[in-house]
Amino acid sequence: MKKFLFPTLLLVLSVSLHSCKSDAATDGGGAEGPIELPPPESDYEAADFKWGFINKSGQLVIETRFDEVRPFSEGMAVVRLGGKWGYIRPDGQIAIAPAFKGAWAFHNGLARVETYESGFGFINPQGEMVIPAQWEAAGNFSNFRAWVRSGTRYGYLAPDGSLAIDTLLEKANDFTDKLAVARQDGKYGLIDPDGQWVIPAEYDRIAPFAGGLARARVNGKFGFLTPDNQWKIDPQYLDAQDFSAGHAVVASNDGYGLIDKNGEATIAPAYDMMFYAGEERWVVGRSGLFGLTTASGELLTPVQYEQIYAFSEGVAPFLKDYLWGMLGPDGREVAPAIFGLLWPQREGLSRAAIREGFAFINASGQIKIPPAYQDMKDFSEGLAPVQSF
């Protein structure tokens, strides 16, 4: 009998519901004067079950006193107290007092925040608003650029807050390897950090370069472009994914298969679905079941699993007979299918659901941190969020 057989997992969530009552307008405000609305932050309610953080020994190192938390990034974690978001340090002390309508992780020393008064801006680790909160929407900094929206148009900021690319674009995305997908006149292309079109906006869809080629769609078909905007592989596929490990998943009327950078098929199109899973392995699906294959089409597992996730830190969660385990890159089941739920490994540990609750396990399925909390999230920078009962 399996030790951790998981017949039923009951997750108890308390949801508080409240209703708002509208008052009719009056001509002179009435005897009591104008109606005063509650502040916007009162839309948030205090959580019944608070959040804190544990270390990899399972010790509670930051008390469960926050209404919501996010993972640590660059030495700080976003937290919510009531209706305001702020930041804490790894010792649990408040680094930036909760004051924001929304807050996001630090990237390259800057964090995106949304104020209750004026929109989106960016703060430094001291909590100073170094880029004024004047934008209707914004993204995180990547490659020293962050997209922003003013009205219906998008542009990009430099880290000093100046507009590196004017707000003239119809759509903008994060930079990846010094290029970003953008839309102009209804078509997509790739721009550099100065706003120059490296690949002109003439495609129905386009993705950043991966493996030296950019996936693009025109007239309903996908192909792959070189950096000088020439077709390396002509548009001919109903669907396509980016190149990874020298190969790309493509789809024709016969199904999904795999091609190399010359457009030659290494796996003939025959599967219902397919995706790159990391570790130079691909997940293939047929008739609702999944298996693991190499680029040459050698099946490392039978097509027998109900689900297979991508590899993370050398292991991939799989579902078989309604229970989860983990596969190695050679197709072996390195952790048996005995878990009710399982998440990808982060910093050497995976979240798993067993009969007693949520636990952290290692790559072979051994429990390293036993159940003690109502909910847990992945480790980041050595700490994991946990929710008290």
mmCIF file of C-alpha atoms in Angstrom:
data_model
loop_
_atom_site.group_PDB
_atom_site.id
_atom_site.type_symbol
_atom_site.label_atom_id
_atom_site.label_comp_id
_atom_site.label_asym_id
_atom_site.label_seq_id
_atom_site.Cartn_x
_atom_site.Cartn_y
_atom_site.Cartn_z
ATOM 1 C CA MET A 1 0.000 0.000 0.000
ATOM 2 C CA LYS A 2 1.369 3.404 -0.900
ATOM 3 C CA LYS A 3 2.432 5.292 2.167
ATOM 4 C CA PHE A 4 1.121 8.645 1.071
ATOM 5 C CA LEU A 5 -2.000 7.549 -0.781
ATOM 6 C CA PHE A 6 -4.043 10.656 -1.411
ATOM 7 C CA PRO A 7 -7.771 9.981 -1.718
ATOM 8 C CA THR A 8 -9.077 13.468 -0.942
ATOM 9 C CA LEU A 9 -7.501 16.808 -0.173
ATOM 10 C CA LEU A 10 -9.726 19.395 1.521
ATOM 11 C CA LEU A 11 -8.443 22.939 1.280
ATOM 12 C CA VAL A 12 -10.408 25.273 3.520
ATOM 13 C CA LEU A 13 -10.662 28.825 2.267
ATOM 14 C CA SER A 14 -12.664 31.486 4.108
ATOM 15 C CA VAL A 15 -14.234 34.061 1.835
ATOM 16 C CA SER A 16 -15.904 37.083 3.409
ATOM 17 C CA LEU A 17 -18.666 38.626 1.370
ATOM 18 C CA HIS A 18 -20.069 42.081 1.894
ATOM 19 C CA SER A 19 -22.546 44.208 0.007
ATOM 20 C CA CYS A 20 -22.421 47.907 -0.723
ATOM 21 C CA LYS A 21 -25.519 50.104 -0.405
ATOM 22 C CA SER A 22 -25.969 53.166 -2.642
ATOM 23 C CA ASP A 23 -27.653 56.317 -1.352
ATOM 24 C CA ALA A 24 -29.754 58.459 -3.655
ATOM 25 C CA ALA A 25 -28.425 61.925 -4.481
ATOM 26 C CA THR A 26 -30.190 64.939 -2.942
ATOM 27 C CA ASP A 27 -30.486 68.524 -4.133
ATOM 28 C CA GLY A 28 -28.783 70.136 -1.176
ATOM 29 C CA GLY A 29 -26.940 67.310 0.510
ATOM 30 C CA GLY A 30 -29.705 66.836 3.115
ATOM 31 C CA ALA A 31 -29.488 67.591 6.793
ATOM 32 C CA GLU A 32 -26.428 65.380 7.211
ATOM 33 C CA GLY A 33 -24.491 66.965 4.339
ATOM 34 C CA PRO A 34 -22.771 65.227 1.383
ATOM 35 C CA ILE A 35 -22.173 61.487 1.584
ATOM 36 C CA GLU A 36 -18.553 60.639 2.343
ATOM 37 C CA LEU A 37 -17.330 57.509 0.559
ATOM 38 C CA PRO A 38 -14.880 55.182 2.303
ATOM 39 C CA PRO A 39 -11.251 55.335 1.124
ATOM 40 C CA PRO A 40 -10.405 52.978 -1.784
ATOM 41 C CA GLU A 41 -8.068 50.879 0.370
ATOM 42 C CA SER A 42 -11.056 49.741 2.418
ATOM 43 C CA ASP A 43 -11.994 47.494 -0.527
ATOM 44 C CA TYR A 44 -9.312 45.138 0.813
ATOM 45 C CA GLU A 45 -10.225 43.107 3.867
ATOM 46 C CA ALA A 46 -7.865 41.704 6.446
ATOM 47 C CA ALA A 47 -7.187 38.011 5.842
ATOM 48 C CA ASP A 48 -8.493 35.576 8.441
ATOM 49 C CA PHE A 49 -5.390 33.425 7.983
ATOM 50 C CA LYS A 50 -2.112 35.331 7.911
ATOM 51 C CA TRP A 51 1.086 34.784 5.919
ATOM 52 C CA GLY A 52 4.737 34.589 6.953
ATOM 53 C CA PHE A 53 7.925 32.846 5.762
ATOM 54 C CA ILE A 54 9.876 29.694 6.618
ATOM 55 C CA ASN A 55 13.488 28.802 5.868
ATOM 56 C CA LYS A 56 14.699 25.540 4.331
ATOM 57 C CA SER A 57 14.836 23.913 7.756
ATOM 58 C CA GLY A 58 11.110 24.522 8.089
ATOM 59 C CA GLN A 59 11.562 27.140 10.811
ATOM 60 C CA LEU A 60 9.160 30.074 10.856
ATOM 61 C CA VAL A 61 11.566 33.000 10.513
ATOM 62 C CA ILE A 62 9.010 35.711 9.647
ATOM 63 C CA GLU A 63 5.833 35.569 11.718
ATOM 64 C CA THR A 64 2.489 34.976 10.025
ATOM 65 C CA ARG A 65 1.135 38.513 10.335
ATOM 66 C CA PHE A 66 0.583 39.673 6.742
ATOM 67 C CA ASP A 67 -2.639 39.554 4.721
ATOM 68 C CA GLU A 68 -0.783 38.638 1.517
ATOM 69 C CA VAL A 69 2.855 38.137 0.544
ATOM 70 C CA ARG A 70 4.932 37.636 -2.608
ATOM 71 C CA PRO A 71 8.280 35.837 -3.070
ATOM 72 C CA PHE A 72 11.559 37.544 -2.184
ATOM 73 C CA SER A 73 13.408 39.254 -5.023
ATOM 74 C CA GLU A 74 16.606 41.258 -4.657
ATOM 75 C CA GLY A 75 16.363 40.975 -0.884
ATOM 76 C CA MET A 76 12.800 42.243 -0.480
ATOM 77 C CA ALA A 77 9.314 40.738 -0.508
ATOM 78 C CA VAL A 78 6.059 42.496 -1.327
ATOM 79 C CA VAL A 79 3.494 42.284 1.502
ATOM 80 C CA ARG A 80 -0.024 43.559 2.131
ATOM 81 C CA LEU A 81 -1.407 44.908 5.385
ATOM 82 C CA GLY A 82 -5.064 45.821 5.033
ATOM 83 C CA GLY A 83 -5.483 47.732 1.796
ATOM 84 C CA LYS A 84 -1.872 48.821 1.330
ATOM 85 C CA TRP A 85 1.202 47.116 -0.114
ATOM 86 C CA GLY A 86 4.795 47.553 1.019
ATOM 87 C CA TYR A 87 8.063 45.628 1.337
ATOM 88 C CA ILE A 88 9.890 43.638 4.015
ATOM 89 C CA ARG A 89 13.473 42.452 4.457
ATOM 90 C CA PRO A 90 14.499 38.818 5.108
ATOM 91 C CA ASP A 91 14.513 39.524 8.858
ATOM 92 C CA GLY A 92 10.804 40.392 8.652
ATOM 93 C CA GLN A 93 11.295 44.088 9.322
ATOM 94 C CA ILE A 94 9.399 46.613 7.232
ATOM 95 C CA ALA A 95 11.752 48.029 4.595
ATOM 96 C CA ILE A 96 9.197 50.218 2.798
ATOM 97 C CA ALA A 97 6.018 51.021 4.702
ATOM 98 C CA PRO A 98 2.772 49.760 3.132
ATOM 99 C CA ALA A 99 1.335 52.711 1.229
ATOM 100 C CA PHE A 100 0.597 51.514 -2.300
ATOM 101 C CA LYS A 101 -2.453 50.268 -4.160
ATOM 102 C CA GLY A 102 -0.207 47.732 -5.883
ATOM 103 C CA ALA A 103 3.458 46.753 -5.666
ATOM 104 C CA TRP A 104 5.704 44.376 -7.585
ATOM 105 C CA ALA A 105 9.101 42.738 -7.153
ATOM 106 C CA PHE A 106 12.359 44.633 -7.531
ATOM 107 C CA HIS A 107 14.198 44.187 -10.826
ATOM 108 C CA ASN A 108 17.611 45.763 -11.341
ATOM 109 C CA GLY A 109 17.111 47.969 -8.286
ATOM 110 C CA LEU A 110 13.712 49.369 -9.265
ATOM 111 C CA ALA A 111 10.196 48.241 -8.359
ATOM 112 C CA ARG A 112 6.947 49.095 -10.108
ATOM 113 C CA VAL A 113 4.225 50.473 -7.825
ATOM 114 C CA GLU A 114 0.696 51.767 -8.274
ATOM 115 C CA THR A 115 -0.489 54.622 -6.090
ATOM 116 C CA TYR A 116 -4.049 55.343 -5.013
ATOM 117 C CA GLU A 117 -3.746 58.889 -6.304
ATOM 118 C CA SER A 118 -1.920 59.071 -9.624
ATOM 119 C CA GLY A 119 -1.075 55.790 -11.355
ATOM 120 C CA PHE A 120 2.103 53.758 -11.892
ATOM 121 C CA GLY A 121 5.674 54.745 -11.072
ATOM 122 C CA PHE A 122 8.928 53.212 -9.813
ATOM 123 C CA ILE A 123 10.649 53.266 -6.427
ATOM 124 C CA ASN A 124 14.197 52.470 -5.317
ATOM 125 C CA PRO A 125 15.083 50.164 -2.371
ATOM 126 C CA GLN A 126 14.814 53.150 -0.010
ATOM 127 C CA GLY A 127 11.172 53.630 -1.019
ATOM 128 C CA GLU A 128 11.815 56.877 -2.873
ATOM 129 C CA MET A 129 9.629 57.503 -5.941
ATOM 130 C CA VAL A 130 12.452 57.914 -8.453
ATOM 131 C CA ILE A 131 10.145 57.731 -11.488
ATOM 132 C CA PRO A 132 6.925 59.693 -10.877
ATOM 133 C CA ALA A 133 3.651 57.775 -10.692
ATOM 134 C CA GLN A 134 2.043 59.267 -13.781
ATOM 135 C CA TRP A 135 1.474 56.283 -16.072
ATOM 136 C CA GLU A 136 -1.769 54.390 -16.640
ATOM 137 C CA ALA A 137 0.099 51.070 -16.879
ATOM 138 C CA ALA A 138 3.719 49.931 -16.748
ATOM 139 C CA GLY A 139 5.914 46.847 -16.989
ATOM 140 C CA ASN A 140 9.059 45.822 -15.146
ATOM 141 C CA PHE A 141 12.506 46.962 -16.245
ATOM 142 C CA SER A 142 14.386 44.538 -18.482
ATOM 143 C CA ASN A 143 17.439 45.431 -20.565
ATOM 144 C CA PHE A 144 17.234 48.912 -18.957
ATOM 145 C CA ARG A 145 13.817 49.597 -20.450
ATOM 146 C CA ALA A 146 10.277 49.451 -19.049
ATOM 147 C CA TRP A 147 7.167 49.855 -21.157
ATOM 148 C CA VAL A 148 4.558 52.394 -20.070
ATOM 149 C CA ARG A 149 1.118 53.344 -21.340
ATOM 150 C CA SER A 150 -0.398 56.797 -21.685
ATOM 151 C CA GLY A 151 -3.946 56.687 -22.992
ATOM 152 C CA THR A 152 -3.967 54.020 -25.686
ATOM 153 C CA ARG A 153 -0.303 54.384 -26.676
ATOM 154 C CA TYR A 154 2.844 52.717 -25.379
ATOM 155 C CA GLY A 155 6.452 53.785 -25.019
ATOM 156 C CA TYR A 156 9.519 52.871 -22.952
ATOM 157 C CA LEU A 157 11.256 54.483 -19.992
ATOM 158 C CA ALA A 158 14.969 54.563 -19.238
ATOM 159 C CA PRO A 159 16.031 53.917 -15.601
ATOM 160 C CA ASP A 160 16.331 57.673 -14.997
ATOM 161 C CA GLY A 161 12.634 58.102 -15.826
ATOM 162 C CA SER A 162 13.126 59.738 -19.207
ATOM 163 C CA LEU A 163 11.238 58.486 -22.250
ATOM 164 C CA ALA A 164 13.714 56.418 -24.240
ATOM 165 C CA ILE A 165 11.005 55.566 -26.785
ATOM 166 C CA ASP A 166 8.043 57.916 -27.229
ATOM 167 C CA THR A 167 4.511 56.733 -26.466
ATOM 168 C CA LEU A 168 3.569 56.160 -30.104
ATOM 169 C CA LEU A 169 3.224 52.371 -30.196
ATOM 170 C CA GLU A 170 -0.064 50.476 -30.248
ATOM 171 C CA LYS A 171 1.366 47.660 -28.131
ATOM 172 C CA ALA A 172 4.622 46.981 -26.300
ATOM 173 C CA ASN A 173 6.247 44.076 -24.469
ATOM 174 C CA ASP A 174 9.257 43.504 -22.233
ATOM 175 C CA PHE A 175 12.714 43.516 -23.817
ATOM 176 C CA THR A 176 14.432 40.155 -24.259
ATOM 177 C CA ASP A 177 18.074 40.108 -25.384
ATOM 178 C CA LYS A 178 17.834 43.792 -26.335
ATOM 179 C CA LEU A 179 14.777 43.373 -28.559
ATOM 180 C CA ALA A 180 11.068 43.807 -27.832
ATOM 181 C CA VAL A 181 7.901 42.849 -29.671
ATOM 182 C CA ALA A 182 5.867 45.945 -30.563
ATOM 183 C CA ARG A 183 2.822 46.753 -32.686
ATOM 184 C CA GLN A 184 2.300 49.619 -35.091
ATOM 185 C CA ASP A 185 -0.505 50.068 -37.633
ATOM 186 C CA GLY A 186 -1.947 46.711 -36.622
ATOM 187 C CA LYS A 187 1.237 44.751 -37.399
ATOM 188 C CA TYR A 188 4.042 43.391 -35.205
ATOM 189 C CA GLY A 189 7.811 43.714 -35.407
ATOM 190 C CA LEU A 190 10.888 43.919 -33.163
ATOM 191 C CA ILE A 191 12.442 47.142 -31.858
ATOM 192 C CA ASP A 192 15.805 47.842 -30.220
ATOM 193 C CA PRO A 193 16.281 49.911 -27.005
ATOM 194 C CA ASP A 194 16.424 53.110 -29.092
ATOM 195 C CA GLY A 195 13.065 52.397 -30.705
ATOM 196 C CA GLN A 196 14.471 51.468 -34.103
ATOM 197 C CA TRP A 197 12.679 48.707 -36.003
ATOM 198 C CA VAL A 198 15.165 45.840 -36.313
ATOM 199 C CA ILE A 199 12.407 43.696 -37.817
ATOM 200 C CA PRO A 200 9.747 45.908 -39.473
ATOM 201 C CA ALA A 201 6.175 45.882 -38.200
ATOM 202 C CA GLU A 202 4.747 43.796 -41.032
ATOM 203 C CA TYR A 203 3.738 40.527 -39.360
ATOM 204 C CA ASP A 204 0.487 39.255 -37.887
ATOM 205 C CA ARG A 205 2.491 37.851 -34.972
ATOM 206 C CA ILE A 206 6.141 37.671 -34.039
ATOM 207 C CA ALA A 207 8.231 36.395 -31.126
ATOM 208 C CA PRO A 208 11.713 37.430 -29.935
ATOM 209 C CA PHE A 209 14.688 35.619 -31.437
ATOM 210 C CA ALA A 210 15.386 32.208 -29.938
ATOM 211 C CA GLY A 211 18.263 30.098 -31.169
ATOM 212 C CA GLY A 212 19.028 32.756 -33.775
ATOM 213 C CA LEU A 213 15.600 32.643 -35.446
ATOM 214 C CA ALA A 214 12.373 34.557 -34.817
ATOM 215 C CA ARG A 215 8.996 32.869 -35.139
ATOM 216 C CA ALA A 216 6.556 34.938 -37.191
ATOM 217 C CA ARG A 217 3.124 34.539 -38.753
ATOM 218 C CA VAL A 218 1.883 36.008 -42.003
ATOM 219 C CA ASN A 219 -1.289 35.140 -43.903
ATOM 220 C CA GLY A 220 -2.186 32.591 -41.240
ATOM 221 C CA LYS A 221 1.035 30.542 -41.526
ATOM 222 C CA PHE A 222 4.139 30.436 -39.304
ATOM 223 C CA GLY A 223 7.750 30.496 -40.438
ATOM 224 C CA PHE A 224 11.125 31.573 -39.030
ATOM 225 C CA LEU A 225 13.090 34.749 -39.763
ATOM 226 C CA THR A 226 16.808 35.533 -39.686
ATOM 227 C CA PRO A 227 18.091 38.739 -37.985
ATOM 228 C CA ASP A 228 18.174 40.474 -41.402
ATOM 229 C CA ASN A 229 14.435 39.861 -41.876
ATOM 230 C CA GLN A 230 14.772 37.024 -44.383
ATOM 231 C CA TRP A 231 12.818 33.795 -44.227
ATOM 232 C CA LYS A 232 15.109 30.993 -43.115
ATOM 233 C CA ILE A 233 12.113 28.640 -43.003
ATOM 234 C CA ASP A 234 9.200 29.758 -45.146
ATOM 235 C CA PRO A 235 5.790 30.322 -43.525
ATOM 236 C CA GLN A 236 3.978 27.010 -43.941
ATOM 237 C CA TYR A 237 2.906 25.816 -40.485
ATOM 238 C CA LEU A 238 -0.478 26.051 -38.801
ATOM 239 C CA ASP A 239 1.246 26.519 -35.441
ATOM 240 C CA ALA A 240 4.824 26.811 -34.235
ATOM 241 C CA GLN A 241 6.871 27.277 -31.087
ATOM 242 C CA ASP A 242 10.257 28.936 -30.590
ATOM 243 C CA PHE A 243 13.508 27.091 -31.244
ATOM 244 C CA SER A 244 14.932 25.366 -28.169
ATOM 245 C CA ALA A 245 17.937 23.041 -28.112
ATOM 246 C CA GLY A 246 18.252 23.463 -31.881
ATOM 247 C CA HIS A 247 14.704 22.356 -32.707
ATOM 248 C CA ALA A 248 11.215 23.828 -32.975
ATOM 249 C CA VAL A 249 7.785 22.290 -32.540
ATOM 250 C CA VAL A 250 5.574 22.854 -35.594
ATOM 251 C CA ALA A 251 2.101 21.762 -36.636
ATOM 252 C CA SER A 252 0.601 20.748 -39.974
ATOM 253 C CA ASN A 253 -2.669 19.090 -40.904
ATOM 254 C CA ASP A 254 -1.092 15.794 -39.810
ATOM 255 C CA GLY A 255 -0.369 17.005 -36.272
ATOM 256 C CA TYR A 256 2.618 18.248 -34.277
ATOM 257 C CA GLY A 257 6.226 17.326 -35.000
ATOM 258 C CA LEU A 258 9.776 18.672 -34.689
ATOM 259 C CA ILE A 259 12.093 20.399 -37.175
ATOM 260 C CA ASP A 260 15.743 21.473 -37.121
ATOM 261 C CA LYS A 261 17.074 24.890 -38.169
ATOM 262 C CA ASN A 262 17.096 23.861 -41.812
ATOM 263 C CA GLY A 263 13.409 23.062 -41.650
ATOM 264 C CA GLU A 264 14.024 19.316 -41.863
ATOM 265 C CA ALA A 265 11.674 17.133 -39.821
ATOM 266 C CA THR A 266 13.356 15.138 -37.062
ATOM 267 C CA ILE A 267 9.998 13.964 -35.715
ATOM 268 C CA ALA A 268 7.254 13.582 -38.293
ATOM 269 C CA PRO A 269 4.013 15.444 -37.523
ATOM 270 C CA ALA A 270 1.858 12.833 -35.809
ATOM 271 C CA TYR A 271 1.050 14.032 -32.286
ATOM 272 C CA ASP A 272 -2.002 15.851 -30.940
ATOM 273 C CA MET A 273 0.243 18.246 -29.014
ATOM 274 C CA MET A 274 3.913 18.786 -28.252
ATOM 275 C CA PHE A 275 6.105 21.219 -26.298
ATOM 276 C CA TYR A 276 9.703 21.668 -25.221
ATOM 277 C CA ALA A 277 10.162 20.524 -21.627
ATOM 278 C CA GLY A 278 13.808 21.476 -21.030
ATOM 279 C CA GLU A 279 16.807 19.163 -20.632
ATOM 280 C CA GLU A 280 16.691 18.562 -24.438
ATOM 281 C CA ARG A 281 13.428 16.692 -24.009
ATOM 282 C CA TRP A 282 9.958 17.198 -25.487
ATOM 283 C CA VAL A 283 6.553 16.221 -24.146
ATOM 284 C CA VAL A 284 4.299 14.609 -26.758
ATOM 285 C CA GLY A 285 0.582 13.929 -26.474
ATOM 286 C CA ARG A 286 -1.803 11.568 -28.159
ATOM 287 C CA SER A 287 -5.426 10.743 -27.281
ATOM 288 C CA GLY A 288 -5.189 12.625 -23.998
ATOM 289 C CA LEU A 289 -2.033 10.865 -22.743
ATOM 290 C CA PHE A 290 1.562 12.091 -22.705
ATOM 291 C CA GLY A 291 5.112 10.811 -23.002
ATOM 292 C CA LEU A 292 8.702 12.067 -23.174
ATOM 293 C CA THR A 293 10.873 12.029 -26.296
ATOM 294 C CA THR A 294 14.277 13.094 -27.611
ATOM 295 C CA ALA A 295 14.826 15.328 -30.643
ATOM 296 C CA SER A 296 15.244 12.265 -32.844
ATOM 297 C CA GLY A 297 11.878 10.861 -31.801
ATOM 298 C CA GLU A 298 13.121 8.205 -29.372
ATOM 299 C CA LEU A 299 10.402 7.737 -26.766
ATOM 300 C CA LEU A 300 11.941 7.664 -23.294
ATOM 301 C CA THR A 301 8.601 6.808 -21.701
ATOM 302 C CA PRO A 302 5.435 5.244 -23.053
ATOM 303 C CA VAL A 303 2.696 7.715 -23.944
ATOM 304 C CA GLN A 304 0.891 6.831 -20.727
ATOM 305 C CA TYR A 305 0.809 9.843 -18.405
ATOM 306 C CA GLU A 306 -2.215 12.045 -17.793
ATOM 307 C CA GLN A 307 0.055 15.087 -17.548
ATOM 308 C CA ILE A 308 3.746 15.941 -17.710
ATOM 309 C CA TYR A 309 5.057 19.377 -16.780
ATOM 310 C CA ALA A 310 8.305 20.979 -17.954
ATOM 311 C CA PHE A 311 11.588 20.165 -16.238
ATOM 312 C CA SER A 312 12.752 22.399 -13.421
ATOM 313 C CA GLU A 313 16.111 21.757 -11.773
ATOM 314 C CA GLY A 314 16.361 18.394 -13.521
ATOM 315 C CA VAL A 315 12.973 16.894 -12.626
ATOM 316 C CA ALA A 316 9.500 17.083 -14.195
ATOM 317 C CA PRO A 317 6.190 16.458 -12.375
ATOM 318 C CA PHE A 318 3.948 13.810 -13.943
ATOM 319 C CA LEU A 319 0.412 12.592 -13.268
ATOM 320 C CA LYS A 320 -0.429 8.884 -13.445
ATOM 321 C CA ASP A 321 -3.539 7.196 -12.079
ATOM 322 C CA TYR A 322 -4.571 10.510 -10.464
ATOM 323 C CA LEU A 323 -1.365 10.796 -8.408
ATOM 324 C CA TRP A 324 1.760 12.861 -8.997
ATOM 325 C CA GLY A 325 5.432 11.894 -9.124
ATOM 326 C CA MET A 326 8.599 13.145 -10.853
ATOM 327 C CA LEU A 327 10.510 12.091 -13.967
ATOM 328 C CA GLY A 328 14.218 12.414 -14.648
ATOM 329 C CA PRO A 329 15.562 13.425 -18.090
ATOM 330 C CA ASP A 330 16.139 9.741 -18.922
ATOM 331 C CA GLY A 331 12.437 9.010 -18.446
ATOM 332 C CA ARG A 332 12.835 7.198 -15.117
ATOM 333 C CA GLU A 333 10.325 7.875 -12.365
ATOM 334 C CA VAL A 334 12.712 9.325 -9.785
ATOM 335 C CA ALA A 335 9.895 10.130 -7.343
ATOM 336 C CA PRO A 336 6.952 7.709 -7.206
ATOM 337 C CA ALA A 337 3.401 8.782 -8.007
ATOM 338 C CA ILE A 338 2.112 9.079 -4.451
ATOM 339 C CA PHE A 339 1.242 12.778 -4.164
ATOM 340 C CA GLY A 340 -2.150 14.414 -4.532
ATOM 341 C CA LEU A 341 -0.631 17.563 -6.052
ATOM 342 C CA LEU A 342 2.906 18.475 -7.046
ATOM 343 C CA TRP A 343 4.628 21.667 -8.211
ATOM 344 C CA PRO A 344 7.913 22.218 -10.110
ATOM 345 C CA GLN A 345 11.083 22.169 -8.026
ATOM 346 C CA ARG A 346 12.500 25.491 -6.835
ATOM 347 C CA GLU A 347 15.783 25.838 -4.961
ATOM 348 C CA GLY A 348 15.979 22.078 -4.450
ATOM 349 C CA LEU A 349 12.478 21.576 -3.031
ATOM 350 C CA SER A 350 9.005 20.968 -4.485
ATOM 351 C CA ARG A 351 5.641 21.677 -2.917
ATOM 352 C CA ALA A 352 3.527 18.547 -2.605
ATOM 353 C CA ALA A 353 0.113 17.675 -1.216
ATOM 354 C CA ILE A 354 -0.158 14.563 0.920
ATOM 355 C CA ARG A 355 -2.973 13.288 3.098
ATOM 356 C CA GLU A 356 -1.849 15.383 6.079
ATOM 357 C CA GLY A 357 -1.548 18.638 4.096
ATOM 358 C CA PHE A 358 1.144 20.515 2.179
ATOM 359 C CA ALA A 359 4.807 19.535 2.454
ATOM 360 C CA PHE A 360 8.128 20.166 0.725
ATOM 361 C CA ILE A 361 9.901 17.189 -0.870
ATOM 362 C CA ASN A 362 13.259 16.667 -2.559
ATOM 363 C CA ALA A 363 13.836 15.327 -6.078
ATOM 364 C CA SER A 364 13.484 11.699 -4.966
ATOM 365 C CA GLY A 365 10.178 12.311 -3.208
ATOM 366 C CA GLN A 366 11.439 12.349 0.390
ATOM 367 C CA ILE A 367 9.603 14.736 2.698
ATOM 368 C CA LYS A 368 12.028 17.418 3.895
ATOM 369 C CA ILE A 369 9.529 19.842 5.487
ATOM 370 C CA PRO A 370 6.407 18.136 6.867
ATOM 371 C CA PRO A 371 2.899 19.658 6.815
ATOM 372 C CA ALA A 372 2.377 22.442 9.343
ATOM 373 C CA TYR A 373 0.548 25.185 7.449
ATOM 374 C CA GLN A 374 -2.699 25.734 5.587
ATOM 375 C CA ASP A 375 -0.880 26.763 2.397
ATOM 376 C CA MET A 376 2.671 27.228 1.156
ATOM 377 C CA LYS A 377 4.363 28.784 -1.882
ATOM 378 C CA ASP A 378 7.678 28.104 -3.607
ATOM 379 C CA PHE A 379 11.065 28.996 -2.148
ATOM 380 C CA SER A 380 12.808 32.114 -3.418
ATOM 381 C CA GLU A 381 16.087 33.431 -2.020
ATOM 382 C CA GLY A 382 15.943 30.752 0.671
ATOM 383 C CA LEU A 383 12.504 31.642 2.057
ATOM 384 C CA ALA A 384 9.008 30.299 1.304
ATOM 385 C CA PRO A 385 5.645 31.957 2.060
ATOM 386 C CA VAL A 386 3.375 29.995 4.428
ATOM 387 C CA GLN A 387 -0.187 30.604 5.604
ATOM 388 C CA SER A 388 -1.275 29.839 9.148
ATOM 389 C CA PHE A 389 -4.384 27.876 10.114
#
